[in-house]
XYZ file of N, CA, C and O in Angstrom:
372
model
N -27.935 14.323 -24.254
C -27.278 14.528 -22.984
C -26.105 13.539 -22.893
O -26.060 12.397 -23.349
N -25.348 14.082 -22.343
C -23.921 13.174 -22.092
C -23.660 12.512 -21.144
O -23.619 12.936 -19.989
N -23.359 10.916 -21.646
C -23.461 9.699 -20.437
C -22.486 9.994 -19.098
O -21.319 10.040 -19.487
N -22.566 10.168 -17.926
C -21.677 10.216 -16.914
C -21.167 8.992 -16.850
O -21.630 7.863 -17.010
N -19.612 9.644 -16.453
C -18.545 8.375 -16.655
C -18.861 7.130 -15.249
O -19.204 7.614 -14.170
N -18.772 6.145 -15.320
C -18.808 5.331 -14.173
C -17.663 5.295 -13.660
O -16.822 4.923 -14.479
N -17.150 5.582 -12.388
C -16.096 5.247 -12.070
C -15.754 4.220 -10.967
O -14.615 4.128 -10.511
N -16.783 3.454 -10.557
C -16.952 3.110 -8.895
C -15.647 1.607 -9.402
O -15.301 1.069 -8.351
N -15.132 1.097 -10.324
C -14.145 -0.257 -10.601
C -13.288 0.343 -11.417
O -12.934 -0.265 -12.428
N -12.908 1.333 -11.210
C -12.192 1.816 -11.962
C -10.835 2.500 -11.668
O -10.918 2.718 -10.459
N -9.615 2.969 -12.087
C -8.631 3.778 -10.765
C -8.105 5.105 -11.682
O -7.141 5.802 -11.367
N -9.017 5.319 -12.983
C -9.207 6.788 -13.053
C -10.236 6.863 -14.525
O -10.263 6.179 -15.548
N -10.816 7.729 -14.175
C -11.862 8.291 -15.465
C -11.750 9.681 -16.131
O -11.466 10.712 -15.521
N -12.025 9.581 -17.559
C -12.551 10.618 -18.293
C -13.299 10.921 -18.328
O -14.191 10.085 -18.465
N -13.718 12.434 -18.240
C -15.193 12.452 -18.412
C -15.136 13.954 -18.925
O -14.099 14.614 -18.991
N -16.522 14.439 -19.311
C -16.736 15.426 -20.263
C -16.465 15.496 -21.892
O -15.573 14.728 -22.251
N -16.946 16.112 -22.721
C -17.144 15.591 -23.930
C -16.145 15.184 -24.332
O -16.133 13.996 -24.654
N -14.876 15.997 -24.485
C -13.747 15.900 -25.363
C -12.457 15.174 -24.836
O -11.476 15.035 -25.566
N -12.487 14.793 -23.759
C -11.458 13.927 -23.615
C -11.441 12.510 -24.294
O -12.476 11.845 -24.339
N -10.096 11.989 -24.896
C -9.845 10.755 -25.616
C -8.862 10.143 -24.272
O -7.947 10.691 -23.657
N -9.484 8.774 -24.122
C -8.113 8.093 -23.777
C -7.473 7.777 -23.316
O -7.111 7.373 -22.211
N -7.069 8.066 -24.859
C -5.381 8.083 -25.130
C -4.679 9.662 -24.624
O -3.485 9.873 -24.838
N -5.277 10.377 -24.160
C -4.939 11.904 -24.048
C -4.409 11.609 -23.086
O -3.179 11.651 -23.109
N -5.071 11.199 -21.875
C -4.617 11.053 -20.682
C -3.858 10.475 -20.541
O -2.848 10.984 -20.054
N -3.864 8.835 -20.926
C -3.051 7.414 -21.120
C -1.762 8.048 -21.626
O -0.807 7.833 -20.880
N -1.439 8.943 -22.958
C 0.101 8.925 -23.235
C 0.227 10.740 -23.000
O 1.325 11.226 -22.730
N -0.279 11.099 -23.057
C 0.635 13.051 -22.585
C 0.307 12.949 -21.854
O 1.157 12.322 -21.221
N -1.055 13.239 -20.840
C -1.148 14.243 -19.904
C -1.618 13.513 -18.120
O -1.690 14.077 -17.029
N -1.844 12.135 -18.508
C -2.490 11.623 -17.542
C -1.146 10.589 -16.820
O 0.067 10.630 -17.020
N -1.978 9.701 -15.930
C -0.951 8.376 -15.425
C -0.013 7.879 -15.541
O 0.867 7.480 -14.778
N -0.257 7.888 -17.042
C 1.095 7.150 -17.973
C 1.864 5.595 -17.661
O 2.967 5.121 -17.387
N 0.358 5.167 -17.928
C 0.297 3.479 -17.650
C 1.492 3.417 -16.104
O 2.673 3.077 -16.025
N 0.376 3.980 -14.918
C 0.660 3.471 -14.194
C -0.397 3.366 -13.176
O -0.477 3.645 -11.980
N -1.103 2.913 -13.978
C -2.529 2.543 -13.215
C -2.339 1.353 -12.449
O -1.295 0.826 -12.834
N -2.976 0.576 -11.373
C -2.840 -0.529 -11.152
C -3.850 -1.831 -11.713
O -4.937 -1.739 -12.283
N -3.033 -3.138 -11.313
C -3.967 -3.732 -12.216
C -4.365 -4.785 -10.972
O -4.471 -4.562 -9.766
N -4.607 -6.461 -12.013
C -5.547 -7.200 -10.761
C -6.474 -6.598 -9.862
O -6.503 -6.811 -8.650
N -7.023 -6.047 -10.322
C -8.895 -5.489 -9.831
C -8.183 -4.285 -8.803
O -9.058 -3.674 -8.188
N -6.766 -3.818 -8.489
C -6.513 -2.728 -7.189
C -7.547 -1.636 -7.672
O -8.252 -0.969 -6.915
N -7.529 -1.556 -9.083
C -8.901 -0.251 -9.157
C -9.602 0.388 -8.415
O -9.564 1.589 -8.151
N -10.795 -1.037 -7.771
C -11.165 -0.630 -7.031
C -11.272 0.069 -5.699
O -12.314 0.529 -5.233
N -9.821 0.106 -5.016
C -9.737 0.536 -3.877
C -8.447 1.635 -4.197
O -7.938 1.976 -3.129
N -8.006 2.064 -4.993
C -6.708 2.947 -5.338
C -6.848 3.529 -6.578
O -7.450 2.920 -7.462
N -6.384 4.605 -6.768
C -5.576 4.864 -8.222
C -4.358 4.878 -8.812
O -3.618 3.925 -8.568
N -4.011 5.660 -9.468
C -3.062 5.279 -10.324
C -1.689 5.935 -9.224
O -1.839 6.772 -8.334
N -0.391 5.256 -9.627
C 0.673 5.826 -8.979
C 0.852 7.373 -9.507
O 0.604 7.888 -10.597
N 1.484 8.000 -8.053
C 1.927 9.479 -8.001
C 3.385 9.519 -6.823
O 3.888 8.626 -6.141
N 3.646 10.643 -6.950
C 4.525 10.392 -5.994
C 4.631 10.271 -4.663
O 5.709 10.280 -4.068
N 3.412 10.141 -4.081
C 3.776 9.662 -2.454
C 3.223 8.411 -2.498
O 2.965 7.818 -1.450
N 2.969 7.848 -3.758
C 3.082 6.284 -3.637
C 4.386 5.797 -3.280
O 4.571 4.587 -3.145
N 5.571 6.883 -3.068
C 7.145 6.221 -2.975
C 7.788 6.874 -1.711
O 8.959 6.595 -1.455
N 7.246 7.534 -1.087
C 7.591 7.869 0.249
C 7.198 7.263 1.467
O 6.056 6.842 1.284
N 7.452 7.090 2.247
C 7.838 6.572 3.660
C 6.829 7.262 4.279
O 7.293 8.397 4.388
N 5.450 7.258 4.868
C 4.870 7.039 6.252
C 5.081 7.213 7.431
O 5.215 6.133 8.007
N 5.172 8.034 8.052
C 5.928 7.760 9.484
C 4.792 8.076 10.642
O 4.415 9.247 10.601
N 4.413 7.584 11.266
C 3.453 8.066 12.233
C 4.083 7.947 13.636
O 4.849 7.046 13.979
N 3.592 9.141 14.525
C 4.204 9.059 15.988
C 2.913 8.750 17.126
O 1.867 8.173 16.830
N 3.114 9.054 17.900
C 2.396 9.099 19.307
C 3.223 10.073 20.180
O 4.412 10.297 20.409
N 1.839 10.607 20.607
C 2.619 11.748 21.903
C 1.590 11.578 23.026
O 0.372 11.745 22.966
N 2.269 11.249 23.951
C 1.786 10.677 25.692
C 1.672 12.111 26.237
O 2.249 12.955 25.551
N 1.131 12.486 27.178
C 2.245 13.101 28.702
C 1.468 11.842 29.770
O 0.794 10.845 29.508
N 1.938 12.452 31.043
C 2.271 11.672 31.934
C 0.921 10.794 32.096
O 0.896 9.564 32.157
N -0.083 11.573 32.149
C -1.537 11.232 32.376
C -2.058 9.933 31.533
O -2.666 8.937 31.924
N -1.670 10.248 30.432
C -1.500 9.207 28.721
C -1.006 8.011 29.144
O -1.534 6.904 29.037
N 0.380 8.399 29.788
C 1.188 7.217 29.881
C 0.558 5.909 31.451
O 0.787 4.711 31.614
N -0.251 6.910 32.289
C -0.706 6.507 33.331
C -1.714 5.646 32.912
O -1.796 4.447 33.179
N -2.500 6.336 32.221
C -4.062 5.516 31.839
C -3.588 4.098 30.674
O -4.518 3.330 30.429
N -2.571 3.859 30.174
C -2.143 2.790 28.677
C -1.034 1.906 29.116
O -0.881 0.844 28.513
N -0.256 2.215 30.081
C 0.626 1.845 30.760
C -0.373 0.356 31.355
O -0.513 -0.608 30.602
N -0.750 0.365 32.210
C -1.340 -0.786 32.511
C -2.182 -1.733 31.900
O -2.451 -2.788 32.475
N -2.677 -1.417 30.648
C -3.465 -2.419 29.824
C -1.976 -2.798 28.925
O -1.762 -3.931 28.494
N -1.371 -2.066 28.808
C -0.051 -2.543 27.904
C 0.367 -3.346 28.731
O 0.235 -4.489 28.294
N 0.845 -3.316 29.795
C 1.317 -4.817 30.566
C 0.729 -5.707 30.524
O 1.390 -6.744 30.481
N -0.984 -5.867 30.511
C -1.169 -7.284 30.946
C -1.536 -8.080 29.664
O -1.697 -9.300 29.630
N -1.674 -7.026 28.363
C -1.725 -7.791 27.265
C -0.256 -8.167 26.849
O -0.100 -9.181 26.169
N 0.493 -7.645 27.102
C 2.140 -7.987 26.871
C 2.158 -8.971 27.137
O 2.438 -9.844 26.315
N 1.839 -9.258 28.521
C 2.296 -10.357 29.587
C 1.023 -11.605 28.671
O 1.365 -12.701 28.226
N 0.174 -11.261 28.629
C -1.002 -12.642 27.642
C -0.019 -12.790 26.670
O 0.235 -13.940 26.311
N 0.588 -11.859 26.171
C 1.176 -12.230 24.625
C 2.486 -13.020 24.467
O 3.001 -13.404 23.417
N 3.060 -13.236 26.149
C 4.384 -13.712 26.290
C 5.569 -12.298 25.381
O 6.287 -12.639 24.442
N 5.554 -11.484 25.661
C 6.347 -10.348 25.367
C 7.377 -9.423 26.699
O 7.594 -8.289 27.125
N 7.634 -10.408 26.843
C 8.287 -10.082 28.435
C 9.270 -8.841 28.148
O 9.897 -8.439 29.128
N 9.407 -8.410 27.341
C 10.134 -7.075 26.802
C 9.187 -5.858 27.223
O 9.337 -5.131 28.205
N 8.357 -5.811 26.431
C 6.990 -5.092 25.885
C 6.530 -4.952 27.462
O 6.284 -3.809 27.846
N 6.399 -6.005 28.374
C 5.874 -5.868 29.533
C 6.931 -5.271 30.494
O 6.273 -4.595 31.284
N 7.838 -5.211 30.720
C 8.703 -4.841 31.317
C 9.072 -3.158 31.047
O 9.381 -2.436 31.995
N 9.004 -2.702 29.795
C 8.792 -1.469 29.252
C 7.823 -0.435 29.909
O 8.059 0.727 30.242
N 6.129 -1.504 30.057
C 5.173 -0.759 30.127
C 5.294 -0.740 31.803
O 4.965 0.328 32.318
N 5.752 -1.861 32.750
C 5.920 -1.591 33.733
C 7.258 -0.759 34.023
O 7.366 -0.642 35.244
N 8.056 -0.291 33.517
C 9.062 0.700 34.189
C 8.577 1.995 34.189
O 8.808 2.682 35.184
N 7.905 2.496 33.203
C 7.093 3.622 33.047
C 6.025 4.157 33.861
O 5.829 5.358 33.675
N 5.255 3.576 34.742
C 4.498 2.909 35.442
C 5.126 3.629 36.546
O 4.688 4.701 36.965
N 6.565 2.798 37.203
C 7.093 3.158 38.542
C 7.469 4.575 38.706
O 7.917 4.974 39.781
């Protein structure tokens, strides 16, 4: 019977009989761009939205803005962010 590959420290595996490698490593796989210093464990190898930009939004309506609006001020105001607080109170009025 054939050993199953371990992969749990690892940031990619072969497995099944006939893969070498080197198969993966130089034609068909990563192509030494695995990461190193232990990232293994929590990532794999680079692809291409390892190089794109992230963008995340937020969408309020009024109700949203009613209920967040006021905890945003008074932690602003703890945080000395007199910007940030002034923001969350104009929204507010």
């Amino acid at each position: 019977m054939p050993r199953r590959p371990v992969c749990a420290t690892t940031a990619r595996c072969s497995s099944g009989r006939w893969p070498a490698w080197s198969d993966s490593e130089k034609c068909c796989g990563t192509n030494h761009t695995l990461p190193t210093m232990g990232a293994g464990r929590y990532t794999g190898g680079l692809w291409v939205g390892s190089f794109l930009k992230i963008c995340t939004h937020q969408w309020l309506d009024a109700r949203g803005v009613a209920a967040v609006a006021p905890p945003a001020e008074r932690q602003s105001r703890s945080e000395g962010m007199e910007g940030h607080r002034r923001a969350a109170a104009l929204r507010m009025a």
